PDB file of C-alpha atoms in Angstrom:
ATOM      1  CA  MET A   1     102.743 114.921 100.233  1.00 97.00           C
ATOM      2  CA  LEU A   2     104.479 116.986  97.540  1.00 98.00           C
ATOM      3  CA  LYS A   3     103.074 117.810  94.143  1.00 97.00           C
ATOM      4  CA  VAL A   4     105.126 119.788  91.617  1.00 98.00           C
ATOM      5  CA  ASP A   5     103.162 120.796  88.508  1.00 98.00           C
ATOM      6  CA  GLN A   6     104.687 122.226  85.304  1.00 97.00           C
ATOM      7  CA  ILE A   7     107.310 124.459  86.914  1.00 97.00           C
ATOM      8  CA  ASP A   8     109.648 126.605  84.916  1.00 97.00           C
ATOM      9  CA  VAL A   9     112.720 128.010  86.618  1.00 97.00           C
ATOM     10  CA  TYR A  10     115.261 130.471  85.191  1.00 96.00           C
ATOM     11  CA  TYR A  11     118.763 131.695  86.065  1.00 94.00           C
ATOM     12  CA  GLY A  12     118.564 135.152  84.452  1.00 93.00           C
ATOM     13  CA  ASN A  13     117.635 134.443  80.847  1.00 94.00           C
ATOM     14  CA  ILE A  14     118.665 130.793  80.950  1.00 95.00           C
ATOM     15  CA  GLN A  15     115.835 128.335  81.532  1.00 96.00           C
ATOM     16  CA  ALA A  16     117.023 125.608  83.957  1.00 97.00           C
ATOM     17  CA  LEU A  17     113.707 123.714  84.424  1.00 97.00           C
ATOM     18  CA  LYS A  18     111.097 123.280  81.744  1.00 97.00           C
ATOM     19  CA  GLY A  19     107.641 122.189  82.727  1.00 97.00           C
ATOM     20  CA  VAL A  20     108.799 119.819  85.486  1.00 97.00           C
ATOM     21  CA  SER A  21     106.074 117.813  87.238  1.00 97.00           C
ATOM     22  CA  LEU A  22     106.530 115.185  89.945  1.00 97.00           C
ATOM     23  CA  GLU A  23     104.914 113.769  93.060  1.00 97.00           C
ATOM     24  CA  VAL A  24     106.267 112.444  96.336  1.00 98.00           C
ATOM     25  CA  HIS A  25     104.014 110.413  98.591  1.00 97.00           C
ATOM     26  CA  GLU A  26     104.334 110.182 102.345  1.00 97.00           C
ATOM     27  CA  GLY A  27     106.812 107.516 103.484  1.00 97.00           C
ATOM     28  CA  GLU A  28     108.593 107.167 100.142  1.00 97.00           C
ATOM     29  CA  ILE A  29     112.129 107.547  98.998  1.00 98.00           C
ATOM     30  CA  VAL A  30     111.967 109.162  95.558  1.00 98.00           C
ATOM     31  CA  THR A  31     115.151 109.732  93.588  1.00 97.00           C
ATOM     32  CA  LEU A  32     116.028 112.109  90.746  1.00 96.00           C
ATOM     33  CA  ILE A  33     118.735 110.882  88.449  1.00 93.00           C
ATOM     34  CA  GLY A  34     120.348 112.569  85.447  1.00 90.00           C
ATOM     35  CA  ALA A  35     123.616 113.977  84.181  1.00 86.00           C
ATOM     36  CA  ASN A  36     125.443 116.921  85.741  1.00 85.00           C
ATOM     37  CA  GLY A  37     123.718 120.175  84.917  1.00 87.00           C
ATOM     38  CA  ALA A  38     120.400 118.465  84.129  1.00 91.00           C
ATOM     39  CA  GLY A  39     118.515 120.662  86.688  1.00 94.00           C
ATOM     40  CA  LYS A  40     118.286 118.262  89.691  1.00 94.00           C
ATOM     41  CA  SER A  41     119.882 120.643  92.218  1.00 94.00           C
ATOM     42  CA  THR A  42     117.834 123.549  90.798  1.00 96.00           C
ATOM     43  CA  LEU A  43     114.700 121.615  91.518  1.00 97.00           C
ATOM     44  CA  LEU A  44     115.688 121.026  95.134  1.00 96.00           C
ATOM     45  CA  LYS A  45     116.611 124.676  95.596  1.00 95.00           C
ATOM     46  CA  THR A  46     113.222 125.695  94.182  1.00 97.00           C
ATOM     47  CA  LEU A  47     111.409 123.314  96.566  1.00 97.00           C
ATOM     48  CA  SER A  48     113.270 124.708  99.556  1.00 95.00           C
ATOM     49  CA  GLY A  49     112.639 128.360  98.649  1.00 95.00           C
ATOM     50  CA  LEU A  50     116.075 129.339  97.456  1.00 94.00           C
ATOM     51  CA  LEU A  51     114.773 129.878  93.903  1.00 95.00           C
ATOM     52  CA  LYS A  52     111.391 131.028  92.652  1.00 95.00           C
ATOM     53  CA  PRO A  53     109.587 129.299  89.781  1.00 96.00           C
ATOM     54  CA  LYS A  54     108.474 131.630  86.973  1.00 96.00           C
ATOM     55  CA  LYS A  55     105.542 129.327  86.172  1.00 97.00           C
ATOM     56  CA  GLY A  56     103.807 126.332  87.647  1.00 97.00           C
ATOM     57  CA  THR A  57     102.705 125.285  91.138  1.00 97.00           C
ATOM     58  CA  ILE A  58     104.263 123.461  94.141  1.00 98.00           C
ATOM     59  CA  GLN A  59     101.869 121.945  96.715  1.00 97.00           C
ATOM     60  CA  TYR A  60     103.190 120.612  99.970  1.00 97.00           C
ATOM     61  CA  LEU A  61     100.626 118.943 102.222  1.00 96.00           C
ATOM     62  CA  GLU A  62      98.044 120.712 100.024  1.00 93.00           C
ATOM     63  CA  ASN A  63      99.406 124.154 100.699  1.00 95.00           C
ATOM     64  CA  SER A  64     101.116 126.265  97.985  1.00 96.00           C
ATOM     65  CA  ILE A  65     104.794 126.844  98.786  1.00 96.00           C
ATOM     66  CA  ALA A  66     106.054 128.152  95.399  1.00 94.00           C
ATOM     67  CA  GLY A  67     108.112 131.299  96.017  1.00 90.00           C
ATOM     68  CA  LYS A  68     107.671 131.211  99.831  1.00 94.00           C
ATOM     69  CA  PRO A  69     110.744 132.253 101.860  1.00 94.00           C
ATOM     70  CA  ALA A  70     113.121 129.395 102.824  1.00 93.00           C
ATOM     71  CA  GLN A  71     112.516 129.920 106.526  1.00 90.00           C
ATOM     72  CA  SER A  72     108.769 129.315 106.293  1.00 93.00           C
ATOM     73  CA  ILE A  73     109.387 126.193 104.197  1.00 94.00           C
ATOM     74  CA  VAL A  74     111.727 124.833 106.904  1.00 91.00           C
ATOM     75  CA  LYS A  75     109.006 125.657 109.477  1.00 90.00           C
ATOM     76  CA  ALA A  76     106.446 123.754 107.392  1.00 93.00           C
ATOM     77  CA  GLY A  77     108.628 120.632 107.641  1.00 94.00           C
ATOM     78  CA  ILE A  78     111.016 120.565 104.654  1.00 95.00           C
ATOM     79  CA  SER A  79     114.786 120.325 105.270  1.00 92.00           C
ATOM     80  CA  HIS A  80     117.366 120.610 102.517  1.00 91.00           C
ATOM     81  CA  VAL A  81     120.878 119.088 102.732  1.00 88.00           C
ATOM     82  CA  PRO A  82     122.682 120.980  99.943  1.00 86.00           C
ATOM     83  CA  GLU A  83     125.301 119.662  97.592  1.00 85.00           C
ATOM     84  CA  GLY A  84     128.765 120.173  99.033  1.00 75.00           C
ATOM     85  CA  ARG A  85     127.526 119.799 102.632  1.00 70.00           C
ATOM     86  CA  ARG A  86     128.016 123.486 103.674  1.00 84.00           C
ATOM     87  CA  VAL A  87     128.752 122.898 107.314  1.00 90.00           C
ATOM     88  CA  PHE A  88     129.855 125.915 109.395  1.00 90.00           C
ATOM     89  CA  ALA A  89     133.540 125.174 109.511  1.00 89.00           C
ATOM     90  CA  ASN A  90     134.417 127.436 112.493  1.00 90.00           C
ATOM     91  CA  MET A  91     131.709 126.006 114.692  1.00 93.00           C
ATOM     92  CA  THR A  92     131.765 122.716 116.591  1.00 96.00           C
ATOM     93  CA  VAL A  93     129.779 119.645 115.532  1.00 96.00           C
ATOM     94  CA  GLU A  94     127.387 120.343 118.424  1.00 94.00           C
ATOM     95  CA  GLU A  95     126.908 124.011 117.477  1.00 95.00           C
ATOM     96  CA  ASN A  96     126.076 123.034 113.888  1.00 94.00           C
ATOM     97  CA  LEU A  97     123.445 120.610 115.139  1.00 95.00           C
ATOM     98  CA  GLN A  98     122.000 123.264 117.451  1.00 91.00           C
ATOM     99  CA  LEU A  99     121.646 125.607 114.442  1.00 90.00           C
ATOM    100  CA  GLY A 100     119.473 122.915 112.750  1.00 89.00           C
ATOM    101  CA  ALA A 101     116.957 123.267 115.603  1.00 89.00           C
ATOM    102  CA  TYR A 102     116.903 127.087 115.753  1.00 85.00           C
ATOM    103  CA  LEU A 103     113.208 127.396 114.784  1.00 79.00           C
ATOM    104  CA  ARG A 104     112.031 124.825 117.339  1.00 82.00           C
ATOM    105  CA  LYS A 105     110.530 125.682 120.695  1.00 86.00           C
ATOM    106  CA  ASP A 106     110.137 122.110 122.109  1.00 90.00           C
ATOM    107  CA  SER A 107     113.344 121.791 124.137  1.00 88.00           C
ATOM    108  CA  GLN A 108     112.482 118.220 125.202  1.00 89.00           C
ATOM    109  CA  GLY A 109     111.991 117.131 121.639  1.00 87.00           C
ATOM    110  CA  VAL A 110     115.263 118.853 120.641  1.00 90.00           C
ATOM    111  CA  LYS A 111     117.100 116.917 123.346  1.00 91.00           C
ATOM    112  CA  GLN A 112     115.603 113.669 122.048  1.00 91.00           C
ATOM    113  CA  ASP A 113     116.638 114.494 118.482  1.00 90.00           C
ATOM    114  CA  PHE A 114     120.158 115.219 119.622  1.00 93.00           C
ATOM    115  CA  GLU A 115     120.217 111.700 121.018  1.00 92.00           C
ATOM    116  CA  ARG A 116     118.730 110.306 117.826  1.00 90.00           C
ATOM    117  CA  VAL A 117     121.322 112.032 115.660  1.00 92.00           C
ATOM    118  CA  TYR A 118     124.159 110.708 117.822  1.00 94.00           C
ATOM    119  CA  GLU A 119     122.598 107.258 117.624  1.00 90.00           C
ATOM    120  CA  LEU A 120     122.406 107.422 113.825  1.00 89.00           C
ATOM    121  CA  PHE A 121     125.916 108.933 113.589  1.00 90.00           C
ATOM    122  CA  PRO A 122     128.044 107.710 116.498  1.00 91.00           C
ATOM    123  CA  ARG A 123     131.072 109.353 114.954  1.00 90.00           C
ATOM    124  CA  LEU A 124     129.490 112.792 115.529  1.00 94.00           C
ATOM    125  CA  LEU A 125     129.128 112.029 119.221  1.00 94.00           C
ATOM    126  CA  GLU A 126     132.826 111.218 119.379  1.00 94.00           C
ATOM    127  CA  ARG A 127     133.618 114.501 117.671  1.00 93.00           C
ATOM    128  CA  LYS A 128     130.910 116.761 119.140  1.00 93.00           C
ATOM    129  CA  LYS A 129     133.397 119.353 120.483  1.00 95.00           C
ATOM    130  CA  GLN A 130     135.511 119.337 117.309  1.00 93.00           C
ATOM    131  CA  LEU A 131     135.489 122.170 114.762  1.00 96.00           C
ATOM    132  CA  SER A 132     133.418 121.021 111.748  1.00 92.00           C
ATOM    133  CA  GLY A 133     136.038 122.212 109.299  1.00 91.00           C
ATOM    134  CA  THR A 134     138.482 119.578 110.592  1.00 93.00           C
ATOM    135  CA  LEU A 135     136.137 116.628 109.852  1.00 93.00           C
ATOM    136  CA  SER A 136     136.568 114.296 106.892  1.00 89.00           C
ATOM    137  CA  GLY A 137     134.193 114.611 103.910  1.00 86.00           C
ATOM    138  CA  GLY A 138     132.128 111.641 105.133  1.00 87.00           C
ATOM    139  CA  GLU A 139     131.863 113.102 108.593  1.00 91.00           C
ATOM    140  CA  GLN A 140     130.826 116.468 107.209  1.00 92.00           C
ATOM    141  CA  GLN A 141     128.063 114.704 105.183  1.00 89.00           C
ATOM    142  CA  MET A 142     126.891 113.007 108.354  1.00 89.00           C
ATOM    143  CA  LEU A 143     126.865 116.356 110.078  1.00 93.00           C
ATOM    144  CA  ALA A 144     124.903 118.087 107.265  1.00 91.00           C
ATOM    145  CA  MET A 145     122.320 115.244 107.431  1.00 89.00           C
ATOM    146  CA  GLY A 146     122.219 115.376 111.223  1.00 92.00           C
ATOM    147  CA  ARG A 147     121.714 119.150 111.175  1.00 92.00           C
ATOM    148  CA  ALA A 148     118.760 118.707 108.793  1.00 90.00           C
ATOM    149  CA  ILE A 149     117.225 116.051 111.084  1.00 90.00           C
ATOM    150  CA  MET A 150     117.441 118.520 113.971  1.00 92.00           C
ATOM    151  CA  ALA A 151     114.817 120.642 112.200  1.00 89.00           C
ATOM    152  CA  LYS A 152     112.460 117.651 112.578  1.00 89.00           C
ATOM    153  CA  PRO A 153     111.486 117.533 108.848  1.00 93.00           C
ATOM    154  CA  LYS A 154     108.568 115.525 107.448  1.00 95.00           C
ATOM    155  CA  LEU A 155     110.313 115.750 104.016  1.00 97.00           C
ATOM    156  CA  LEU A 156     114.095 115.616 103.629  1.00 95.00           C
ATOM    157  CA  LEU A 157     115.732 116.896 100.408  1.00 96.00           C
ATOM    158  CA  LEU A 158     119.161 115.351  99.925  1.00 94.00           C
ATOM    159  CA  ASP A 159     121.470 116.691  97.211  1.00 93.00           C
ATOM    160  CA  GLU A 160     124.309 114.404  96.177  1.00 91.00           C
ATOM    161  CA  PRO A 161     124.991 112.853  99.609  1.00 90.00           C
ATOM    162  CA  SER A 162     127.614 110.477  98.238  1.00 88.00           C
ATOM    163  CA  MET A 163     129.619 112.987  96.289  1.00 87.00           C
ATOM    164  CA  GLY A 164     133.397 112.630  96.777  1.00 84.00           C
ATOM    165  CA  LEU A 165     133.090 109.909  99.412  1.00 83.00           C
ATOM    166  CA  ALA A 166     134.963 106.604  99.599  1.00 84.00           C
ATOM    167  CA  PRO A 167     132.839 103.506  98.599  1.00 88.00           C
ATOM    168  CA  LEU A 168     132.634 102.263 102.181  1.00 87.00           C
ATOM    169  CA  MET A 169     131.400 105.659 103.400  1.00 86.00           C
ATOM    170  CA  VAL A 170     128.858 105.732 100.519  1.00 88.00           C
ATOM    171  CA  LYS A 171     127.385 102.414 101.802  1.00 89.00           C
ATOM    172  CA  THR A 172     127.227 103.790 105.310  1.00 88.00           C
ATOM    173  CA  ILE A 173     125.463 106.998 104.204  1.00 88.00           C
ATOM    174  CA  PHE A 174     122.925 105.059 102.125  1.00 92.00           C
ATOM    175  CA  SER A 175     122.080 102.671 104.945  1.00 89.00           C
ATOM    176  CA  ILE A 176     121.485 105.705 107.207  1.00 89.00           C
ATOM    177  CA  ILE A 177     119.240 107.224 104.521  1.00 92.00           C
ATOM    178  CA  GLU A 178     117.132 104.031 104.610  1.00 94.00           C
ATOM    179  CA  GLU A 179     117.084 104.136 108.429  1.00 89.00           C
ATOM    180  CA  ILE A 180     115.901 107.780 108.471  1.00 90.00           C
ATOM    181  CA  ASN A 181     113.179 106.823 106.014  1.00 94.00           C
ATOM    182  CA  ARG A 182     112.075 103.763 108.072  1.00 92.00           C
ATOM    183  CA  ALA A 183     111.741 106.026 111.117  1.00 89.00           C
ATOM    184  CA  GLY A 184     109.109 108.025 109.227  1.00 92.00           C
ATOM    185  CA  THR A 185     110.816 110.784 107.193  1.00 95.00           C
ATOM    186  CA  THR A 186     109.920 110.995 103.497  1.00 98.00           C
ATOM    187  CA  ILE A 187     112.969 111.576 101.274  1.00 97.00           C
ATOM    188  CA  LEU A 188     113.594 113.202  97.909  1.00 98.00           C
ATOM    189  CA  LEU A 189     117.089 112.250  96.815  1.00 97.00           C
ATOM    190  CA  VAL A 190     119.268 113.738  94.058  1.00 95.00           C
ATOM    191  CA  GLU A 191     122.165 111.423  93.368  1.00 90.00           C
ATOM    192  CA  GLN A 192     124.879 111.012  90.764  1.00 85.00           C
ATOM    193  CA  ASN A 193     125.385 107.397  91.830  1.00 87.00           C
ATOM    194  CA  ALA A 194     122.302 106.090  90.018  1.00 90.00           C
ATOM    195  CA  HIS A 195     122.943 102.452  91.064  1.00 88.00           C
ATOM    196  CA  MET A 196     122.813 103.271  94.769  1.00 90.00           C
ATOM    197  CA  ALA A 197     119.950 105.724  94.369  1.00 93.00           C
ATOM    198  CA  LEU A 198     117.755 103.231  92.485  1.00 94.00           C
ATOM    199  CA  SER A 199     118.551 100.444  94.900  1.00 93.00           C
ATOM    200  CA  VAL A 200     117.102 102.391  97.876  1.00 95.00           C
ATOM    201  CA  ALA A 201     114.294 104.317  96.183  1.00 97.00           C
ATOM    202  CA  ASN A 202     110.607 103.389  95.704  1.00 97.00           C
ATOM    203  CA  ARG A 203     110.259 105.536  92.623  1.00 97.00           C
ATOM    204  CA  ALA A 204     112.503 107.542  90.367  1.00 96.00           C
ATOM    205  CA  TYR A 205     112.382 110.440  87.876  1.00 96.00           C
ATOM    206  CA  VAL A 206     114.993 110.925  85.162  1.00 94.00           C
ATOM    207  CA  ILE A 207     115.841 114.559  84.327  1.00 94.00           C
ATOM    208  CA  GLU A 208     117.551 115.593  81.141  1.00 93.00           C
ATOM    209  CA  THR A 209     118.329 119.243  80.228  1.00 93.00           C
ATOM    210  CA  GLY A 210     115.688 120.586  82.613  1.00 96.00           C
ATOM    211  CA  SER A 211     112.849 118.205  81.721  1.00 96.00           C
ATOM    212  CA  VAL A 212     111.549 114.927  83.160  1.00 96.00           C
ATOM    213  CA  VAL A 213     112.057 112.352  80.432  1.00 93.00           C
ATOM    214  CA  ALA A 214     111.174 109.145  82.307  1.00 93.00           C
ATOM    215  CA  SER A 215     109.605 108.116  85.597  1.00 95.00           C
ATOM    216  CA  GLY A 216     108.395 104.930  87.285  1.00 95.00           C
ATOM    217  CA  PRO A 217     109.143 102.383  89.994  1.00 96.00           C
ATOM    218  CA  ALA A 218     112.883 102.436  90.765  1.00 95.00           C
ATOM    219  CA  ALA A 219     113.288  98.695  90.109  1.00 93.00           C
ATOM    220  CA  GLU A 220     111.653  99.092  86.676  1.00 93.00           C
ATOM    221  CA  LEU A 221     114.022 101.937  85.721  1.00 92.00           C
ATOM    222  CA  GLN A 222     116.957  99.955  86.987  1.00 90.00           C
ATOM    223  CA  ALA A 223     115.974  97.119  84.643  1.00 90.00           C
ATOM    224  CA  SER A 224     115.386  99.385  81.627  1.00 89.00           C
ATOM    225  CA  GLU A 225     118.021  98.959  78.863  1.00 87.00           C
ATOM    226  CA  GLN A 226     117.787 102.608  77.935  1.00 85.00           C
ATOM    227  CA  ILE A 227     118.435 103.750  81.529  1.00 85.00           C
ATOM    228  CA  LYS A 228     121.261 101.229  81.994  1.00 82.00           C
ATOM    229  CA  GLU A 229     122.883 102.503  78.848  1.00 82.00           C
ATOM    230  CA  ALA A 230     122.563 106.179  79.765  1.00 81.00           C
ATOM    231  CA  TYR A 231     123.060 106.280  83.569  1.00 78.00           C
ATOM    232  CA  LEU A 232     124.280 102.902  84.836  1.00 74.00           C
ATOM    233  CA  GLY A 233     127.351 102.512  82.662  1.00 65.00           C
ATOM    234  CA  GLY A 234     125.629  99.870  80.541  1.00 50.00           C
ATOM    235  CA  LEU A 235     125.666  97.360  83.449  1.00 47.00           C
TER     236      LEU A 235
END
């Protein structure tokens, strides 16, 4: 579904990604793990059109999307839930969700997806008239994911969905990620909580200082002594 081949990405003169290659197949959950500042978020921003690679190619459903504007990438079926949630604080929950569907013309489908989002996140239904800025961190994460689902993506890019959340809320968010995937959405997940990420993913890539240093089935990486030592607190 997605093929990234040898991309280099810079912030000014600083190289953030160095020759990164990866693949995501339809129906998978693929996770990127690595330390803070390793380049994981930069990669997602490049895939969603917020950054342009200086070198390399990105193929999505066999079409080149490297350097395409973000709007056309959303139209093609890729939604990005950024780190830090970025909900529109002065708009209601419902208005935020409506914004997610702004490129869609199928009003019946939009209505069904509203129902689906409220089914996945019952708490959003309870708070649909509430201003988003007044929600808890966990509720804002649910809203950011719900808003992305409203764009009807084939591929969902999730950046640090568990950041700053209480352990119970982390479990809830991860079970919803699995549910979204089971319903047919492919997921590329960036996550600091390597334990949780590897437990839900099919495959994983490890990024260090802008380069992929390891990849393989998630269970295999979870069992690797080297990975345990570096990313799983030696457990």
